[in-house]
Coordinates of N, CA and C in Angstrom, one line a residue:
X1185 N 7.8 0.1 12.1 CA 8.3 -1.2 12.0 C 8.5 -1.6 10.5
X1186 N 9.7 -2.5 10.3 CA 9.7 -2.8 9.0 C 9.7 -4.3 8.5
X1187 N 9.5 -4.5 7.8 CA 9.5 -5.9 7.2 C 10.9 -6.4 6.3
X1188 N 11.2 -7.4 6.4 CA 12.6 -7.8 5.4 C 12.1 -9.1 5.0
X1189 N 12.9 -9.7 3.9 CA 12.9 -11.2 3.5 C 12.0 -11.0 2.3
X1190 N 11.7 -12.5 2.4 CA 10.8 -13.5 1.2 C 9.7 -13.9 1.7
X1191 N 8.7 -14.0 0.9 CA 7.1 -14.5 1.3 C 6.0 -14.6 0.5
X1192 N 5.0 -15.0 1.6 CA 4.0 -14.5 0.6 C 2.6 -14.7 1.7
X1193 N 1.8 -13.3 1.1 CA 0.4 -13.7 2.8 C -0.7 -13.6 1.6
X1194 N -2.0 -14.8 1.8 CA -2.7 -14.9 0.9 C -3.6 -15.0 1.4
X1195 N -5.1 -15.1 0.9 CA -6.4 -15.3 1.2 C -6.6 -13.8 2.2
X1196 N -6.4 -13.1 1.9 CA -6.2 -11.9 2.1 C -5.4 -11.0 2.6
X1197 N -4.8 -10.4 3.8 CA -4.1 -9.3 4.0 C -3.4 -9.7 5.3
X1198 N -2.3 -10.0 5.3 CA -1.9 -10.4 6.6 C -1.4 -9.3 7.6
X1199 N -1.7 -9.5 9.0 CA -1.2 -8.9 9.7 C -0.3 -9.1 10.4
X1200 N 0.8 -8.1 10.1 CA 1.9 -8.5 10.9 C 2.5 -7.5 12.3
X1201 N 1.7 -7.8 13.6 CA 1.7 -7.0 14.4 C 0.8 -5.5 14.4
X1202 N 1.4 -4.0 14.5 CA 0.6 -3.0 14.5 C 1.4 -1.7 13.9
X1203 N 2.3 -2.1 13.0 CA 3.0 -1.3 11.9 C 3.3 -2.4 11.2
X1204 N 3.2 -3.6 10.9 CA 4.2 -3.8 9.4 C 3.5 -3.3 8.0
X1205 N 4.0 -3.1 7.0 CA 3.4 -2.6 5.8 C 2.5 -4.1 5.1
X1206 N 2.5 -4.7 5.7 CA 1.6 -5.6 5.2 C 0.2 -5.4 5.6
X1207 N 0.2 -4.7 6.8 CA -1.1 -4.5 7.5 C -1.7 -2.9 7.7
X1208 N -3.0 -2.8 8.1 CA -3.2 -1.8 8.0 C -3.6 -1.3 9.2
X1209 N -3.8 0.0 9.3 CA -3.9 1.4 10.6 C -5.3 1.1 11.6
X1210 N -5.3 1.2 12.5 CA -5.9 1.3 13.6 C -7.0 2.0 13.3
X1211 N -6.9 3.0 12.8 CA -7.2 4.3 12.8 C -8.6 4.3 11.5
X1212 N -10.0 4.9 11.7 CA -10.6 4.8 10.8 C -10.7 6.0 9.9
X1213 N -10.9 6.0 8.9 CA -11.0 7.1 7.7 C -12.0 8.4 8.2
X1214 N -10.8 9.7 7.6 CA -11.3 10.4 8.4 C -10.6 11.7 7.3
X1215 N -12.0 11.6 6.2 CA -12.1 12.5 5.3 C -11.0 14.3 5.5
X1216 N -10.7 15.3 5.3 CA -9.6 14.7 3.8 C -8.7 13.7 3.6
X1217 N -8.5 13.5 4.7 CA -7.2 12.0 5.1 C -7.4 11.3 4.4
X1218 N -6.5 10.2 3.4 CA -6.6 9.5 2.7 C -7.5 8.2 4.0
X1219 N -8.2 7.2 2.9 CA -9.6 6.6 3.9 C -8.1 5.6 3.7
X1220 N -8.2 4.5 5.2 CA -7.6 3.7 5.7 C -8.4 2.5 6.3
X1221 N -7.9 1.2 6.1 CA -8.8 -0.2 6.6 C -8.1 -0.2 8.0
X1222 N -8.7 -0.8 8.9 CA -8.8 -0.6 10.5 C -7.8 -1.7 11.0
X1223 N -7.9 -2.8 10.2 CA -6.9 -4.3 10.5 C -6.9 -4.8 9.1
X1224 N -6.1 -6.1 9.3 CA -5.8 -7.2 8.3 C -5.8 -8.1 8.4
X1225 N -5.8 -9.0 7.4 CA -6.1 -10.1 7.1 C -5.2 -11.3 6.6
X1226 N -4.6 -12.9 6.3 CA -5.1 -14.1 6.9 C -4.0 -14.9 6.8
X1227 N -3.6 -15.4 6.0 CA -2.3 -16.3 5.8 C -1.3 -16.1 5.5
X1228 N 0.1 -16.0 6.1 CA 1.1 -16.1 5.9 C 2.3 -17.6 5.6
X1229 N 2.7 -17.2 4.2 CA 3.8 -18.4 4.1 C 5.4 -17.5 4.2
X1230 N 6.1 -17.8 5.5 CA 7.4 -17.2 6.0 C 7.9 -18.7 6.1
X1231 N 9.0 -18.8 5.8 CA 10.6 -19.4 6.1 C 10.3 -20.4 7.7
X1232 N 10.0 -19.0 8.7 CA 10.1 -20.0 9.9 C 8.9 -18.9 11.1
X1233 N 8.3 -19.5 11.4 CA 7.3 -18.3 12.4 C 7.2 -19.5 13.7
X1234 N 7.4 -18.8 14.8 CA 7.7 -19.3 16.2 C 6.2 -19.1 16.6
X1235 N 5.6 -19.7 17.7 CA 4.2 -19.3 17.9 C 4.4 -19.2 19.5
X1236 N 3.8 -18.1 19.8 CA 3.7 -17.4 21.0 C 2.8 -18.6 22.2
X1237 N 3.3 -18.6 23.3 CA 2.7 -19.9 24.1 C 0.9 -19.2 24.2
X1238 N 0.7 -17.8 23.8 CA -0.9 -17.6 24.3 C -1.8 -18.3 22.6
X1239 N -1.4 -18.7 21.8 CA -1.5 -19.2 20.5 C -2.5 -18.1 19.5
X1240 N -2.0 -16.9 19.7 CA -2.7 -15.8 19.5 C -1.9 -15.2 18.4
X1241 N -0.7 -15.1 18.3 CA -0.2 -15.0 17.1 C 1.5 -15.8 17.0
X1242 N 2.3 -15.0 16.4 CA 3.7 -16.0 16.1 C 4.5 -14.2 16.1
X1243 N 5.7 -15.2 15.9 CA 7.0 -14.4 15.6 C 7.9 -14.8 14.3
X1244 N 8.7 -14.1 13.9 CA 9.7 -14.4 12.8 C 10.8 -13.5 12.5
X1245 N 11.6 -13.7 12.3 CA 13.1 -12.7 12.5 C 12.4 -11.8 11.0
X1246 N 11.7 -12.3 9.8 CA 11.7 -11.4 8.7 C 10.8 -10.3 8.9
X1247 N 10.0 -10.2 10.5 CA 9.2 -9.1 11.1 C 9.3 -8.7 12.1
X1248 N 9.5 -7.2 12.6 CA 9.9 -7.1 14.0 C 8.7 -6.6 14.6
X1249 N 7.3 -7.0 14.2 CA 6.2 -6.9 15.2 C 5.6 -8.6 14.9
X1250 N 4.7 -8.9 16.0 CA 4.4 -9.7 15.8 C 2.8 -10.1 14.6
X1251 N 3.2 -11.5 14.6 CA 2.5 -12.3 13.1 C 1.5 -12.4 13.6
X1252 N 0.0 -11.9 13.3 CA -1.3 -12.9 13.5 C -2.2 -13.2 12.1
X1253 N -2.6 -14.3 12.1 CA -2.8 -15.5 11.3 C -3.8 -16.5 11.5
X1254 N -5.2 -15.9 10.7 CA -6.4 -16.5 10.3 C -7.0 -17.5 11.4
X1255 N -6.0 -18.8 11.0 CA -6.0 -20.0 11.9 C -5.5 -19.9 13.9
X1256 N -5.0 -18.7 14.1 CA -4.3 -18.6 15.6 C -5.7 -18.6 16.5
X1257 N -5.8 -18.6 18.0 CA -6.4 -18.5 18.4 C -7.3 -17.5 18.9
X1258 N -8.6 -17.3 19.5 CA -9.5 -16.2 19.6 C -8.5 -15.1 20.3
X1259 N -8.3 -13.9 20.3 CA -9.8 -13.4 19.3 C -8.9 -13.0 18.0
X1260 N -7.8 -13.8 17.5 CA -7.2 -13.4 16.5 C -8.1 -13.6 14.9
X1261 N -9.0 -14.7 15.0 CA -9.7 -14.6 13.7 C -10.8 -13.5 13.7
X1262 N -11.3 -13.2 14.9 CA -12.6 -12.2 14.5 C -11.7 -10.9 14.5
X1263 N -10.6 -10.8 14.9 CA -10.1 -9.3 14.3 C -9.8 -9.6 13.2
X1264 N -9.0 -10.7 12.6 CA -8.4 -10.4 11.4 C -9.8 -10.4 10.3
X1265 N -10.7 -11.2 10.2 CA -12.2 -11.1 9.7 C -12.7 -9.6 9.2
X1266 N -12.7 -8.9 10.2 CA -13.2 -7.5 10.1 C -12.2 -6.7 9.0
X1267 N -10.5 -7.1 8.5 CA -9.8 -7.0 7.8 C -10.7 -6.7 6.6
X1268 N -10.6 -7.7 5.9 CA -11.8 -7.6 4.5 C -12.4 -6.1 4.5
X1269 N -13.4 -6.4 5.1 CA -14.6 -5.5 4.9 C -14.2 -4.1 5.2
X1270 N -13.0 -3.9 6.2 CA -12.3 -2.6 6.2 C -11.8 -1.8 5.0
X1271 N -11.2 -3.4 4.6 CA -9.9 -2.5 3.0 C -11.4 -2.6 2.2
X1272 N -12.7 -3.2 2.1 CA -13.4 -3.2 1.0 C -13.9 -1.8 1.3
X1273 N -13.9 -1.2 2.5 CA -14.4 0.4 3.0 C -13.5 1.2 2.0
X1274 N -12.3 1.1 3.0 CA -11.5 2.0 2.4 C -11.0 2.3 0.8
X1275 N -11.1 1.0 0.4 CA -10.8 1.1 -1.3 C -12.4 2.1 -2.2
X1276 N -13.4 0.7 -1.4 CA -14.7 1.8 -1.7 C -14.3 3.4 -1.9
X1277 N -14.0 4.2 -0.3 CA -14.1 5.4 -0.3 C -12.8 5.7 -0.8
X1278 N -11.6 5.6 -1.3 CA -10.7 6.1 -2.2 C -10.8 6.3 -3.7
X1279 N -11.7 5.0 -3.9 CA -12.0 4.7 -5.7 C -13.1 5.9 -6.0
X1280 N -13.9 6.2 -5.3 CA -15.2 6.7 -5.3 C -14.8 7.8 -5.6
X1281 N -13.9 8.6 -5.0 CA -13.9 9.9 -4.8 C -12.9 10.5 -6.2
X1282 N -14.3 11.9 -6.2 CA -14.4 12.8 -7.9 C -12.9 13.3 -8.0
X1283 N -12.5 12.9 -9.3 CA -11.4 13.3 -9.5 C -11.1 15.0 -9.4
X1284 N -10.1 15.5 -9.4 CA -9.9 17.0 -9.1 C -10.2 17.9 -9.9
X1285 N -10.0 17.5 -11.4 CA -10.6 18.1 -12.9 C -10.7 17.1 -13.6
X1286 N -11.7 17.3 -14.6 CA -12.3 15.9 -16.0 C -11.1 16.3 -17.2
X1287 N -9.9 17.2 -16.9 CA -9.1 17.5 -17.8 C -7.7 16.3 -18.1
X1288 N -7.0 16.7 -19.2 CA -5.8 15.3 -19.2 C -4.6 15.7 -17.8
X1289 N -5.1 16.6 -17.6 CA -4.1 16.9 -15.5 C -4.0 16.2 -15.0
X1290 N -5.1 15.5 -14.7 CA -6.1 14.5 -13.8 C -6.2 13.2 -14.2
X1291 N -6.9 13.5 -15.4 CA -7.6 12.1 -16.0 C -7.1 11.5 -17.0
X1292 N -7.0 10.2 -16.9 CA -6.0 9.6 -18.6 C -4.3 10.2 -18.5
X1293 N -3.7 10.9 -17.5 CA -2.4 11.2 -17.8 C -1.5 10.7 -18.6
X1294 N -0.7 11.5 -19.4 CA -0.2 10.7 -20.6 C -0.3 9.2 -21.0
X1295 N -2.0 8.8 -20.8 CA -2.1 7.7 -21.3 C -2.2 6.3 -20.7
X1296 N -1.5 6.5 -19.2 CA -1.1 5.5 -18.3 C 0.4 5.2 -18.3
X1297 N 1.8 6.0 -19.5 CA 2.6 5.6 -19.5 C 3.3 6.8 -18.7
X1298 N 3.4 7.1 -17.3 CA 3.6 8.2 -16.6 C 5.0 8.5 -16.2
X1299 N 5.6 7.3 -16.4 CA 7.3 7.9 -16.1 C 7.3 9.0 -16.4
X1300 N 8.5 9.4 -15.9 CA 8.7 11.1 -16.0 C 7.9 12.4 -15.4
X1301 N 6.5 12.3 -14.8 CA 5.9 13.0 -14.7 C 5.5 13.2 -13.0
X1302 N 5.3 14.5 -12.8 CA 5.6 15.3 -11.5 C 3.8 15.5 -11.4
X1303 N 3.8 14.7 -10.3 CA 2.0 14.9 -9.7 C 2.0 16.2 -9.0
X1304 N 1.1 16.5 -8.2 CA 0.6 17.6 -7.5 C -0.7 17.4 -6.2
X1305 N -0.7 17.7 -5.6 CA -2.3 17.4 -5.3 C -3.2 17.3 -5.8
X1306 N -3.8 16.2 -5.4 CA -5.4 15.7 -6.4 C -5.7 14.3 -6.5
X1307 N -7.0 14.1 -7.0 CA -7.3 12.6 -7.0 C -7.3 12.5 -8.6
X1308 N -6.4 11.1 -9.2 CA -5.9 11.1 -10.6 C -7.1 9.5 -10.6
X1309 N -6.9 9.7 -11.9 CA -7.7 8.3 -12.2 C -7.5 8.2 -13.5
X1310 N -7.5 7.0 -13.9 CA -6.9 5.8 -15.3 C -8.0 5.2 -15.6
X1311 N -8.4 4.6 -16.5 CA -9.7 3.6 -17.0 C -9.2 2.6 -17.4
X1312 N -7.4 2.7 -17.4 CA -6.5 1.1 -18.2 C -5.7 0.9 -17.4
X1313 N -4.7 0.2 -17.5 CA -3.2 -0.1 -17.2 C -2.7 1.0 -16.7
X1314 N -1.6 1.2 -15.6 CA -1.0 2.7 -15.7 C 0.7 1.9 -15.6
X1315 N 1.5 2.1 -16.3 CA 2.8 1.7 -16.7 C 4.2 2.8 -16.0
X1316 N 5.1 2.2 -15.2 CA 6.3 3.7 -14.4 C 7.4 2.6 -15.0
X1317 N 8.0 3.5 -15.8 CA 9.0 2.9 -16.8 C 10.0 3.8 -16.4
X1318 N 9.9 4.7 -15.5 CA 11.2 5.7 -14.9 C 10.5 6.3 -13.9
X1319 N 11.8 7.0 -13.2 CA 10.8 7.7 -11.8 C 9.9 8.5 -12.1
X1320 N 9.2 8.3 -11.2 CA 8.4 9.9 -10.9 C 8.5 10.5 -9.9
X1321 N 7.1 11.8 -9.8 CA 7.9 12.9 -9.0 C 6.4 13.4 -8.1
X1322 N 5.9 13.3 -6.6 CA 4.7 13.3 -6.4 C 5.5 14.8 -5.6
X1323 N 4.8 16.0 -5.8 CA 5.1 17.5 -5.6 C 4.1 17.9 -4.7
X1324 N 4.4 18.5 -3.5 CA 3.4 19.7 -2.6 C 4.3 19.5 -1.1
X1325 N 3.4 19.3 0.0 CA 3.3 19.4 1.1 C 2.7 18.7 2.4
X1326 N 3.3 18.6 3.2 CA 2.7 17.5 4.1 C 1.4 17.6 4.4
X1327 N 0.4 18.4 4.3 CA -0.8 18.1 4.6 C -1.3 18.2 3.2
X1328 N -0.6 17.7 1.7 CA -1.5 17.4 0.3 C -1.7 16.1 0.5
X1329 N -2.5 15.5 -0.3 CA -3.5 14.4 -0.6 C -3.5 14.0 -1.5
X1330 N -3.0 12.7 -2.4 CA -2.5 12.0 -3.3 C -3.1 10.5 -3.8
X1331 N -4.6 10.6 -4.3 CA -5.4 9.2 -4.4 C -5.1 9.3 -6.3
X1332 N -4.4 7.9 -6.8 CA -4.2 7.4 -8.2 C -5.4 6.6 -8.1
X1333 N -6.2 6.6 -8.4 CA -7.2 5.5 -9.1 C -6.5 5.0 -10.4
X1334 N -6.8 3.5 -10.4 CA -6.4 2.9 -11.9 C -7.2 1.6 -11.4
X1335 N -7.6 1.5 -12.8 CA -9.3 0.5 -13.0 C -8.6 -0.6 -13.5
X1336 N -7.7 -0.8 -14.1 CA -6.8 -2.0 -14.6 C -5.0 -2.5 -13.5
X1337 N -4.3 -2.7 -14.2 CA -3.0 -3.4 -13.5 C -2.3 -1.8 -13.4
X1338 N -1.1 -2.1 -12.4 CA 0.3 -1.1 -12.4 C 1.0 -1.9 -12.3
X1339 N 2.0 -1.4 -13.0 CA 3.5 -2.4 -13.2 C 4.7 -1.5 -13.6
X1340 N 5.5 -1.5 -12.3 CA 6.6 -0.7 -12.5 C 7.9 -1.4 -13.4
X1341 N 8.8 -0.4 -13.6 CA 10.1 -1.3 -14.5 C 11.1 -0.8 -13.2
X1342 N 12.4 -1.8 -13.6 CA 12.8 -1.8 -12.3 C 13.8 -0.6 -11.8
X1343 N 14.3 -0.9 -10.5 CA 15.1 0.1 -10.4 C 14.6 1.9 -10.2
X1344 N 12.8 1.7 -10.5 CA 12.8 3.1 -10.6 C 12.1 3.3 -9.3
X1345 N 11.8 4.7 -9.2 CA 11.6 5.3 -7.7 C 10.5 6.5 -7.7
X1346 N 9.8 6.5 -7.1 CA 8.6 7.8 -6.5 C 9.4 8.5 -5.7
X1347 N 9.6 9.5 -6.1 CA 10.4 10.7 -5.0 C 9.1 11.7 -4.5
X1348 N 9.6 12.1 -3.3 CA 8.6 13.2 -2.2 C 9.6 14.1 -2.7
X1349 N 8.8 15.5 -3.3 CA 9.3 16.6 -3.6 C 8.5 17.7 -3.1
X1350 N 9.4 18.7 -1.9 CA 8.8 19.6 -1.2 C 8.3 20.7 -2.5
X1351 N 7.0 21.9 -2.2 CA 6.9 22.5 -2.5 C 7.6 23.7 -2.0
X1352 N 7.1 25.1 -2.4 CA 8.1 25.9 -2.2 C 7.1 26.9 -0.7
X1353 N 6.1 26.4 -0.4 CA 5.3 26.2 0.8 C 5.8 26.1 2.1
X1354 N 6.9 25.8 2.2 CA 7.3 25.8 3.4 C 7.3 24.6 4.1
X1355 N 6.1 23.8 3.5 CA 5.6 22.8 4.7 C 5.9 21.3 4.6
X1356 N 7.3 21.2 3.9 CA 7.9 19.8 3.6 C 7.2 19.4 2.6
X1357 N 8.1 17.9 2.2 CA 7.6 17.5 1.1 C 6.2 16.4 1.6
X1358 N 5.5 16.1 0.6 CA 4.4 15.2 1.0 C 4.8 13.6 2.0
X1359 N 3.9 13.4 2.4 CA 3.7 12.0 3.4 C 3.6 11.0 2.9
X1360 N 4.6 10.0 2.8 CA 3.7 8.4 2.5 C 2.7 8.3 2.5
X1361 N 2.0 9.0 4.3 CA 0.7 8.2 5.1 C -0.4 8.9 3.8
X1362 N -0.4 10.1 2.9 CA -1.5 11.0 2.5 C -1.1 10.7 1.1
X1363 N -0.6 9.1 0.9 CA -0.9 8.8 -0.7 C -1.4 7.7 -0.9
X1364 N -2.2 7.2 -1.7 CA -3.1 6.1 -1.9 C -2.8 6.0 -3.3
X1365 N -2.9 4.2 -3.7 CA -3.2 3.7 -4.9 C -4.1 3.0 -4.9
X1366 N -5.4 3.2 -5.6 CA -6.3 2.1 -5.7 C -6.2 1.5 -7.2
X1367 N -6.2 0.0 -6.7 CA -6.0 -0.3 -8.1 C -7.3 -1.8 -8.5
X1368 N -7.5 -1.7 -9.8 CA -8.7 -2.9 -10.0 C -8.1 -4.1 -10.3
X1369 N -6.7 -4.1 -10.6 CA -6.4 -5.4 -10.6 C -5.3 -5.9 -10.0
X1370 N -3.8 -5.9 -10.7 CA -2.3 -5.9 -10.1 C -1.5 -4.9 -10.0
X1371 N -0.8 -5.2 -8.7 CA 0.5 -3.9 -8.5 C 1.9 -5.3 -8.8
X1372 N 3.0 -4.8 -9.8 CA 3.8 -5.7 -9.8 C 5.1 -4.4 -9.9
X1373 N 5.9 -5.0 -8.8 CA 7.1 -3.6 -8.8 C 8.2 -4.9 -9.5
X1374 N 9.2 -4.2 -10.6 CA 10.1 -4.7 -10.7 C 11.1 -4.5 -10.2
X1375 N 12.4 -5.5 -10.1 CA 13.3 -5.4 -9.1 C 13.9 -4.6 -8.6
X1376 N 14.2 -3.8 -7.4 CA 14.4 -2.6 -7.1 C 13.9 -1.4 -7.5
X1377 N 12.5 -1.9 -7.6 CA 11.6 -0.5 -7.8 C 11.5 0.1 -6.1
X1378 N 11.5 1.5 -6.2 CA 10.4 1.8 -4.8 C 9.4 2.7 -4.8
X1379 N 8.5 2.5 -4.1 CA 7.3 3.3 -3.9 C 7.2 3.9 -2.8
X1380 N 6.1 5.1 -2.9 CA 5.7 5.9 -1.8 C 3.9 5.4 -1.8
X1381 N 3.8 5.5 -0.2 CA 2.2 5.5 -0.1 C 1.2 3.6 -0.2
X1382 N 0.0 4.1 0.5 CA -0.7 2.8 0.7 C -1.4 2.1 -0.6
X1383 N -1.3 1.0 -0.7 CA -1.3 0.4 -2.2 C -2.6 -0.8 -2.1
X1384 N -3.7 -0.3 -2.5 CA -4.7 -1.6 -2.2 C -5.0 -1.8 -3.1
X1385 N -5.0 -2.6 -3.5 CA -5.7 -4.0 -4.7 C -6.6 -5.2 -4.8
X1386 N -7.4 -5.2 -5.8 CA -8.4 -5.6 -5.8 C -7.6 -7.4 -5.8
X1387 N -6.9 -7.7 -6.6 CA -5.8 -9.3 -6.9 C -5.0 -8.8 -5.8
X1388 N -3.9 -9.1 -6.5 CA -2.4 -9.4 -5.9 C -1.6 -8.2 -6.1
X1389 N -0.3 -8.1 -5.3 CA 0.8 -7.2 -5.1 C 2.1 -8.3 -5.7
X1390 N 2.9 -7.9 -6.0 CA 4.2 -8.8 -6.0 C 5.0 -7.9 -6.2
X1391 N 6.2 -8.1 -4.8 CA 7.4 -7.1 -5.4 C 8.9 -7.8 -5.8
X1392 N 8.9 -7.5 -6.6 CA 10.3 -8.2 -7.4 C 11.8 -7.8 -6.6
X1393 N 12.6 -8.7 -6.6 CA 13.9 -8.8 -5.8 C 14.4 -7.4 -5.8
X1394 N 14.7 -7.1 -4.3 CA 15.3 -6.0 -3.7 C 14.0 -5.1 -3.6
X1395 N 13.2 -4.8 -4.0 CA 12.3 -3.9 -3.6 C 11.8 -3.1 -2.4
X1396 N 11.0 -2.0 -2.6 CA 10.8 -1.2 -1.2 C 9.4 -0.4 -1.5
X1397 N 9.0 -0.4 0.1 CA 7.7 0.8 -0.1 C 7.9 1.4 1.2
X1398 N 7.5 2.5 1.1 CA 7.2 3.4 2.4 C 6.0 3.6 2.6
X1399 N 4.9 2.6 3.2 CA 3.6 2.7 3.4 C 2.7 1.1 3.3
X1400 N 1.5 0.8 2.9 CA 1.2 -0.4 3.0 C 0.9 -0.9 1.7
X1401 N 0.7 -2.4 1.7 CA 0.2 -2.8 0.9 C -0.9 -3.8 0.9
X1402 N -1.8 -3.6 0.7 CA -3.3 -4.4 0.7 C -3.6 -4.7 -0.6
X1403 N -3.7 -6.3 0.1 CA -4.1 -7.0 -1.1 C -5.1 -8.1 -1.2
X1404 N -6.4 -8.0 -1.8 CA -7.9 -9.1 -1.8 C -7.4 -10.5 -2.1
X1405 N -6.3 -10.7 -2.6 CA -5.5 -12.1 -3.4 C -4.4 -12.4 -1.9
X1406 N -3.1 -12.1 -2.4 CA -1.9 -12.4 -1.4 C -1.2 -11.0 -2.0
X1407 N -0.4 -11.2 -1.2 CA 1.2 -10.1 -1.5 C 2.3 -11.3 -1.3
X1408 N 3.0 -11.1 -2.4 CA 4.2 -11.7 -2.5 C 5.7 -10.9 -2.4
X1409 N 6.3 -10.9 -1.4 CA 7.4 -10.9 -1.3 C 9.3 -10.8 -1.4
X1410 N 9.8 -10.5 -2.2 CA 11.5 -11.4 -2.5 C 12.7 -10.6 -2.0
X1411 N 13.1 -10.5 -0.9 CA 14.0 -9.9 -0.2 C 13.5 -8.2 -0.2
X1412 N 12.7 -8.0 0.1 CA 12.0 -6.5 0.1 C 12.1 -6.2 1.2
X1413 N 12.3 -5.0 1.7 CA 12.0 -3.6 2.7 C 10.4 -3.2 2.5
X1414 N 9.5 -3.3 3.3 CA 8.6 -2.5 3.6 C 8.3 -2.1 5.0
X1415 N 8.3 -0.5 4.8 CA 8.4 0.2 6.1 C 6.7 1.2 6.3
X1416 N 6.0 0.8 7.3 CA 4.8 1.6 8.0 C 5.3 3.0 7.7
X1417 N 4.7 4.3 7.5 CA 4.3 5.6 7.4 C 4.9 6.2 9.1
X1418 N 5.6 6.9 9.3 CA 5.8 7.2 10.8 C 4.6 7.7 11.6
X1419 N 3.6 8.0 11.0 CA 2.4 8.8 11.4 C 1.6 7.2 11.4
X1420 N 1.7 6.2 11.6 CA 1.3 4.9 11.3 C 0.4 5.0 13.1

């Protein structure tokens, strides 16, 4: 399912039906698998949302699954509730986990200023800011595993893009569903940036006009919105 339009879902992680990239997977973390929150969480501000006669969730032309929202009726708040503590699992067990080597491979990559540069399998991690000032290039195979730890903000410049680049393995290029960003503060995509993979954050998301992700985005603050495409992982 995909999401379109302008918005913004706050006080934590809205759900929008059981694919939109606003919300998260069913499905509980299930080591090497990148770890995943089970539902989402709470307010959404859209344009126009229609509310379903069981008052259990809503509708809106900028989502083609349906809206559920904090305030709807039982048992919409005690599922979206359990939201929180899910993404606080899953970020836990993505942040946590040892990076691949204590070398500059891995750790500190040029610094946080990574444009230009072709990942591989492994868990990377940052201690600052990590800055995508031009594309990058995440390299292997559909069963590699792709966790960025960064302990500060990410902030793309616009127009640039995360390409899936097969290895010479045979086994296609990597998955949205098997890439993670954990991040300690902001994700801010500039206009027509796109991403690969699920994006949790400790603040806020904001993606700047025209923007795109192929995967989710969780966010402890809101996610904001401005004529974006975000599309669920097919393996969703």
């Amino acid at each position: 399912p995909t999401v379109h339009g302008r918005g913004q879902a706050q006080l934590g992680l809205l759900r929008c039906g059981w694919g939109c990239a606003w919300c998260a997977t069913c499905c509980s973390p299930c080591p090497p698998r990148p770890p995943r929150p089970r539902r989402a969480l709470q307010y959404v501000t859209l344009p126009v949302l229609t509310m379903d006669a069981s008052g259990e969730f809503a509708t809106t032309t900028q989502c083609d699954s349906p809206v559920f929202v904090g305030t709807y009726a039982p048992p919409t708040p005690a599922m979206l509730t359990d939201a929180l503590s899910d993404m606080d699992s899953a970020y836990a067990d993505a942040s946590g986990r040892s990076i691949s080597d204590p070398t500059s491979a891995f750790y500190e990559v040029l610094g946080g200023n990574i444009g230009g540069h072709t990942f591989t399998a492994g868990v990377y991690r940052w201690s600052s800011a990590v800055a995508i000032n031009s594309d990058i290039y995440i390299r292997g195979g559909g069963g590699d595993l792709f966790i960025f730890q960064v302990a500060a903000a990410v902030v793309t410049s616009g127009g640039i893009r995360v390409h899936l680049v097969a290895d010479n393995t045979g086994r296609g290029p990597p998955l949205a569903d098997n890439i993670v960003w954990t991040v300690g503060a902001h994700f801010v995509f500039g206009a027509s940036a796109h991403i690969e993979g699920t994006i949790m954050v400790k603040a806020y998301i904001t993606f700047g006009l025209s923007t795109s992700l192929n995967g989710r985005a969780l966010a402890a603050q809101y996610v904001t919105v401005d004529t974006t495409t975000l599309v669920a992982p097919p393996t969703f």
